[in-house]
Short mmCIF file of C-alpha atoms in Angstrom, two decimals:
data_model
loop_
_atom_site.label_atom_id
_atom_site.label_comp_id
_atom_site.label_asym_id
_atom_site.label_seq_id
_atom_site.Cartn_x
_atom_site.Cartn_y
_atom_site.Cartn_z
CA UNK A 1 43.30 110.41 112.43
CA UNK A 2 40.46 112.08 114.29
CA UNK A 3 36.93 112.29 112.91
CA UNK A 4 35.69 115.64 111.59
CA UNK A 5 33.87 117.57 114.30
CA UNK A 6 30.13 116.93 114.27
CA UNK A 7 28.06 119.54 112.46
CA UNK A 8 24.58 120.35 113.67
CA UNK A 9 21.89 121.71 111.37
CA UNK A 10 18.33 122.71 112.08
CA UNK A 11 15.81 121.39 109.58
CA UNK A 12 12.46 123.11 109.21
CA UNK A 13 9.44 121.87 107.28
CA UNK A 14 6.53 123.93 105.97
CA UNK A 15 3.04 123.42 104.57
CA UNK A 16 2.18 119.94 103.20
CA UNK A 17 5.68 118.65 103.95
CA UNK A 18 5.40 119.77 107.60
CA UNK A 19 2.04 117.98 107.95
CA UNK A 20 3.36 114.81 106.32
CA UNK A 21 6.52 114.84 108.46
CA UNK A 22 4.45 115.39 111.60
CA UNK A 23 7.10 117.81 112.89
CA UNK A 24 7.97 121.41 112.07
CA UNK A 25 11.63 121.40 113.07
CA UNK A 26 14.40 118.98 113.89
CA UNK A 27 17.92 119.51 115.13
CA UNK A 28 20.14 116.88 113.56
CA UNK A 29 23.81 115.94 113.48
CA UNK A 30 24.23 114.15 110.15
CA UNK A 31 27.44 112.46 109.02
CA UNK A 32 29.72 114.60 106.84
CA UNK A 33 28.61 113.01 103.51
CA UNK A 34 25.03 114.18 104.20
CA UNK A 35 26.26 117.78 104.31
CA UNK A 36 27.74 117.93 100.81
CA UNK A 37 24.37 118.99 99.42
CA UNK A 38 20.75 119.55 100.38
CA UNK A 39 19.88 116.52 98.21
CA UNK A 40 22.27 114.37 100.27
CA UNK A 41 20.76 115.69 103.51
CA UNK A 42 17.25 114.83 102.22
CA UNK A 43 18.38 111.27 101.40
CA UNK A 44 19.84 110.92 104.88
CA UNK A 45 16.73 112.38 106.54
CA UNK A 46 14.49 110.00 104.58
CA UNK A 47 16.31 107.08 106.18
CA UNK A 48 15.92 108.34 109.76
CA UNK A 49 12.27 107.42 110.35
CA UNK A 50 9.59 105.76 108.20
CA UNK A 51 7.39 108.85 108.51
CA UNK A 52 10.15 111.18 107.29
CA UNK A 53 10.89 108.79 104.44
CA UNK A 54 7.22 108.79 103.40
CA UNK A 55 6.87 112.56 103.84
CA UNK A 56 9.85 113.30 101.60
CA UNK A 57 8.85 110.59 99.12
CA UNK A 58 5.32 112.03 98.91
CA UNK A 59 6.70 115.56 98.30
CA UNK A 60 9.00 115.03 95.32
CA UNK A 61 8.86 118.67 94.22
CA UNK A 62 10.66 120.61 96.91
CA UNK A 63 12.18 124.02 97.40
CA UNK A 64 14.87 124.81 99.93
CA UNK A 65 16.07 127.82 101.84
CA UNK A 66 19.32 127.95 103.80
CA UNK A 67 19.37 130.55 106.56
CA UNK A 68 16.21 132.11 105.09
CA UNK A 69 17.63 132.54 101.58
CA UNK A 70 16.44 130.38 98.65
CA UNK A 71 19.04 127.79 97.73
CA UNK A 72 19.24 124.74 95.47
CA UNK A 73 19.42 120.99 96.04
CA UNK A 74 23.14 121.24 95.15
CA UNK A 75 23.90 123.76 97.91
CA UNK A 76 26.40 122.56 100.52
CA UNK A 77 25.65 122.82 104.25
CA UNK A 78 27.71 124.02 107.19
CA UNK A 79 27.52 123.70 110.93
CA UNK A 80 24.73 125.87 112.33
CA UNK A 81 22.76 126.21 109.10
CA UNK A 82 18.97 126.37 109.20
CA UNK A 83 17.66 124.34 106.28
CA UNK A 84 14.01 124.87 105.38
CA UNK A 85 12.34 122.34 103.08
CA UNK A 86 8.94 123.02 101.54
CA UNK A 87 6.71 122.34 98.54
CA UNK A 88 6.72 124.90 95.69
CA UNK A 89 5.25 128.15 96.99
CA UNK A 90 1.65 129.14 96.20
CA UNK A 91 1.17 132.69 97.52
CA UNK A 92 -0.38 135.67 95.83
CA UNK B 1 14.94 158.16 96.93
CA UNK B 2 12.52 155.36 96.34
CA UNK B 3 10.89 153.54 99.23
CA UNK B 4 9.97 149.94 99.93
CA UNK B 5 7.39 148.75 102.42
CA UNK B 6 6.41 145.16 103.04
CA UNK B 7 3.96 143.73 105.55
CA UNK B 8 2.37 140.47 106.59
CA UNK B 9 -1.15 140.96 107.94
CA UNK B 10 -3.26 138.54 109.93
CA UNK B 11 -6.45 140.64 109.75
CA UNK B 12 -8.50 141.84 106.76
CA UNK B 13 -6.70 144.67 104.95
CA UNK B 14 -7.87 148.22 105.48
CA UNK B 15 -8.99 150.05 102.34
CA UNK B 16 -6.05 151.19 100.19
CA UNK B 17 -4.57 154.54 101.20
CA UNK B 18 -3.51 157.11 98.66
CA UNK B 19 0.20 156.42 98.12
CA UNK B 20 2.68 158.28 95.97
CA UNK B 21 0.84 161.59 96.24
CA UNK B 22 4.15 163.39 96.82
CA UNK B 23 4.09 165.14 93.46
CA UNK B 24 6.79 162.92 91.94
CA UNK B 25 4.53 160.06 90.88
CA UNK B 26 2.31 160.48 87.87
CA UNK B 27 1.29 156.83 88.03
CA UNK B 28 0.04 154.51 90.73
CA UNK B 29 -0.68 150.88 89.85
CA UNK B 30 -2.36 148.69 92.46
CA UNK B 31 -2.83 144.96 92.08
CA UNK B 32 -5.30 143.42 94.50
CA UNK B 33 -5.61 139.63 94.69
CA UNK B 34 -8.82 138.27 96.19
CA UNK B 35 -10.16 134.88 97.29
CA UNK B 36 -12.30 133.29 94.55
CA UNK B 37 -15.19 131.00 95.44
CA UNK B 38 -14.65 128.70 92.40
CA UNK B 39 -18.41 128.45 91.74
CA UNK B 40 -19.22 127.93 95.39
CA UNK B 41 -16.66 125.14 95.89
CA UNK B 42 -14.32 127.18 98.11
CA UNK B 43 -15.47 128.03 101.62
CA UNK B 44 -12.23 129.46 103.01
CA UNK B 45 -8.51 129.78 102.43
CA UNK B 46 -5.57 129.44 104.81
CA UNK B 47 -2.17 131.00 104.12
CA UNK B 48 0.95 129.66 105.83
CA UNK B 49 4.21 131.62 105.79
CA UNK B 50 7.79 131.41 107.07
CA UNK B 51 8.02 134.28 109.57
CA UNK B 52 11.14 136.31 108.89
CA UNK B 53 11.99 134.78 105.53
CA UNK B 54 8.66 135.71 103.94
CA UNK B 55 9.17 139.39 104.75
CA UNK B 56 12.83 139.25 103.65
CA UNK B 57 11.86 137.61 100.35
CA UNK B 58 9.21 140.29 99.73
CA UNK B 59 11.86 142.97 100.34
CA UNK B 60 14.26 141.20 97.96
CA UNK B 61 11.81 141.14 95.06
CA UNK B 62 10.93 144.80 95.73
CA UNK B 63 14.64 145.71 95.59
CA UNK B 64 14.97 143.77 92.32
CA UNK B 65 12.04 145.75 90.86
CA UNK B 66 13.55 149.00 92.11
CA UNK B 67 16.82 148.25 90.30
CA UNK B 68 15.03 147.43 87.08
CA UNK B 69 12.42 150.21 86.80
CA UNK B 70 12.43 153.88 87.82
CA UNK B 71 9.86 153.65 90.60
CA UNK B 72 9.26 155.92 93.59
CA UNK B 73 7.44 153.56 95.93
CA UNK B 74 6.74 149.84 96.24
CA UNK B 75 4.38 148.46 98.87
CA UNK B 76 3.62 144.74 99.20
CA UNK B 77 1.08 143.56 101.76
CA UNK B 78 0.21 139.86 102.06
CA UNK B 79 -2.42 138.24 104.27
CA UNK B 80 -1.72 135.08 106.23
CA UNK B 81 -3.96 132.89 108.38
CA UNK B 82 -7.58 132.14 107.54
CA UNK B 83 -9.28 134.16 104.81
CA UNK B 84 -12.90 134.26 103.65
CA UNK B 85 -14.15 134.33 100.06
CA UNK B 86 -13.78 137.89 98.74
CA UNK B 87 -11.00 138.79 101.19
CA UNK B 88 -7.98 140.54 99.75
CA UNK B 89 -4.97 138.13 99.84
CA UNK B 90 -2.33 140.42 98.47
CA UNK B 91 -2.00 144.08 97.53
CA UNK B 92 0.94 145.38 95.52
CA UNK B 93 1.21 149.13 94.95
CA UNK B 94 3.81 150.69 92.67
CA UNK B 95 4.19 154.46 92.23
CA UNK B 96 6.35 155.88 89.46
CA UNK B 97 6.70 159.01 87.38
CA UNK B 98 5.21 157.21 84.35
CA UNK B 99 2.73 154.40 83.84
CA UNK B 100 4.91 151.92 81.94
CA UNK B 101 7.38 151.44 84.80
CA UNK B 102 4.52 151.15 87.30
CA UNK B 103 2.61 148.56 85.21
CA UNK B 104 5.69 146.47 84.47
CA UNK B 105 7.11 146.56 88.00
CA UNK B 106 3.72 145.55 89.43
CA UNK B 107 3.38 142.60 87.02
CA UNK B 108 6.97 141.54 87.77
CA UNK B 109 6.38 141.69 91.53
CA UNK B 110 3.26 139.50 91.36
CA UNK B 111 4.85 136.94 89.03
CA UNK B 112 7.99 136.63 91.13
CA UNK B 113 6.07 136.66 94.43
CA UNK B 114 4.11 133.64 93.25
CA UNK B 115 7.26 131.63 92.55
CA UNK B 116 9.82 132.81 95.13
CA UNK B 117 8.15 134.09 98.31
CA UNK B 118 7.49 131.40 100.93
CA UNK B 119 3.70 131.34 101.21
CA UNK B 120 1.45 128.32 100.89
CA UNK B 121 -2.31 128.17 100.31
CA UNK B 122 -4.69 125.65 101.74
CA UNK B 123 -8.32 125.53 100.58
CA UNK B 124 -11.41 124.49 102.52
CA UNK B 125 -13.67 122.77 100.01
CA UNK B 126 -16.54 120.41 100.83
CA UNK B 127 -15.55 120.62 104.50
CA UNK B 128 -12.03 119.30 103.80
CA UNK B 129 -8.77 121.29 103.81
CA UNK B 130 -6.28 120.54 101.07
CA UNK B 131 -3.05 122.16 99.93
CA UNK B 132 -3.00 124.03 96.65
CA UNK B 133 -0.46 122.62 94.16
CA UNK B 134 1.91 125.06 92.47
CA UNK B 135 0.94 125.76 88.85
CA UNK B 136 3.37 125.40 85.96
CA UNK B 137 2.04 128.55 84.32
CA UNK B 138 2.96 130.55 87.45
CA UNK B 139 6.54 129.28 87.06
CA UNK B 140 6.47 130.27 83.38
CA UNK B 141 5.12 133.72 84.26
CA UNK B 142 8.08 134.28 86.60
CA UNK B 143 10.56 132.89 84.07
CA UNK B 144 9.58 135.47 81.43
CA UNK B 145 11.24 138.21 83.54
CA UNK B 146 14.62 136.47 83.61
CA UNK B 147 17.27 137.73 81.26
CA UNK B 148 17.20 135.84 77.91
#
């Protein structure tokens, strides 16, 4: 049985989460279980580096957009998606 | 045919133009949000956005308002970058035949903008920049427009 083809997603961070992560975008190839939901991807990302783990841990309230459309932590991910993670918005 | 215009501006906004003077609009409601000084504690504000998505999200909320109220024109302009105390942050203009649609659509647009459009405020206070936390009452203000 062959492994599922690797899926690549681009992760973008904004505002306080971007500063805490020390990076504004990452291209990652997570294992399939990390793509079942945004929450699963966040858990996987948090284990990649100590700084990412702290950044996500310090930003417990998060919003997400997939391909520039607001999504939820339950949303599934596909190869090529752009996943943006950010704190609740504060415009206006 | 009603029109939608959205814009992100990096420079101070020009004075409001007369919009909706086409004869069809008996009402024009303009909301202008400005930088408060919080009793001298705020020296400056910085607005971050998500280029592309921010504009698309502003268009989406304008389309939602257009479907809900009989309006002729919606314009949403939001500043990004560094702003000084007194600067206009956001200007929402709604033109409609009658005032009720214009008032309600304008209030809806501001409430939903504050909870759904990717924009983040940072404040310079006492020489230190810090991020503004989202307020629960802003979330409640947006929630009141959702269907019961």
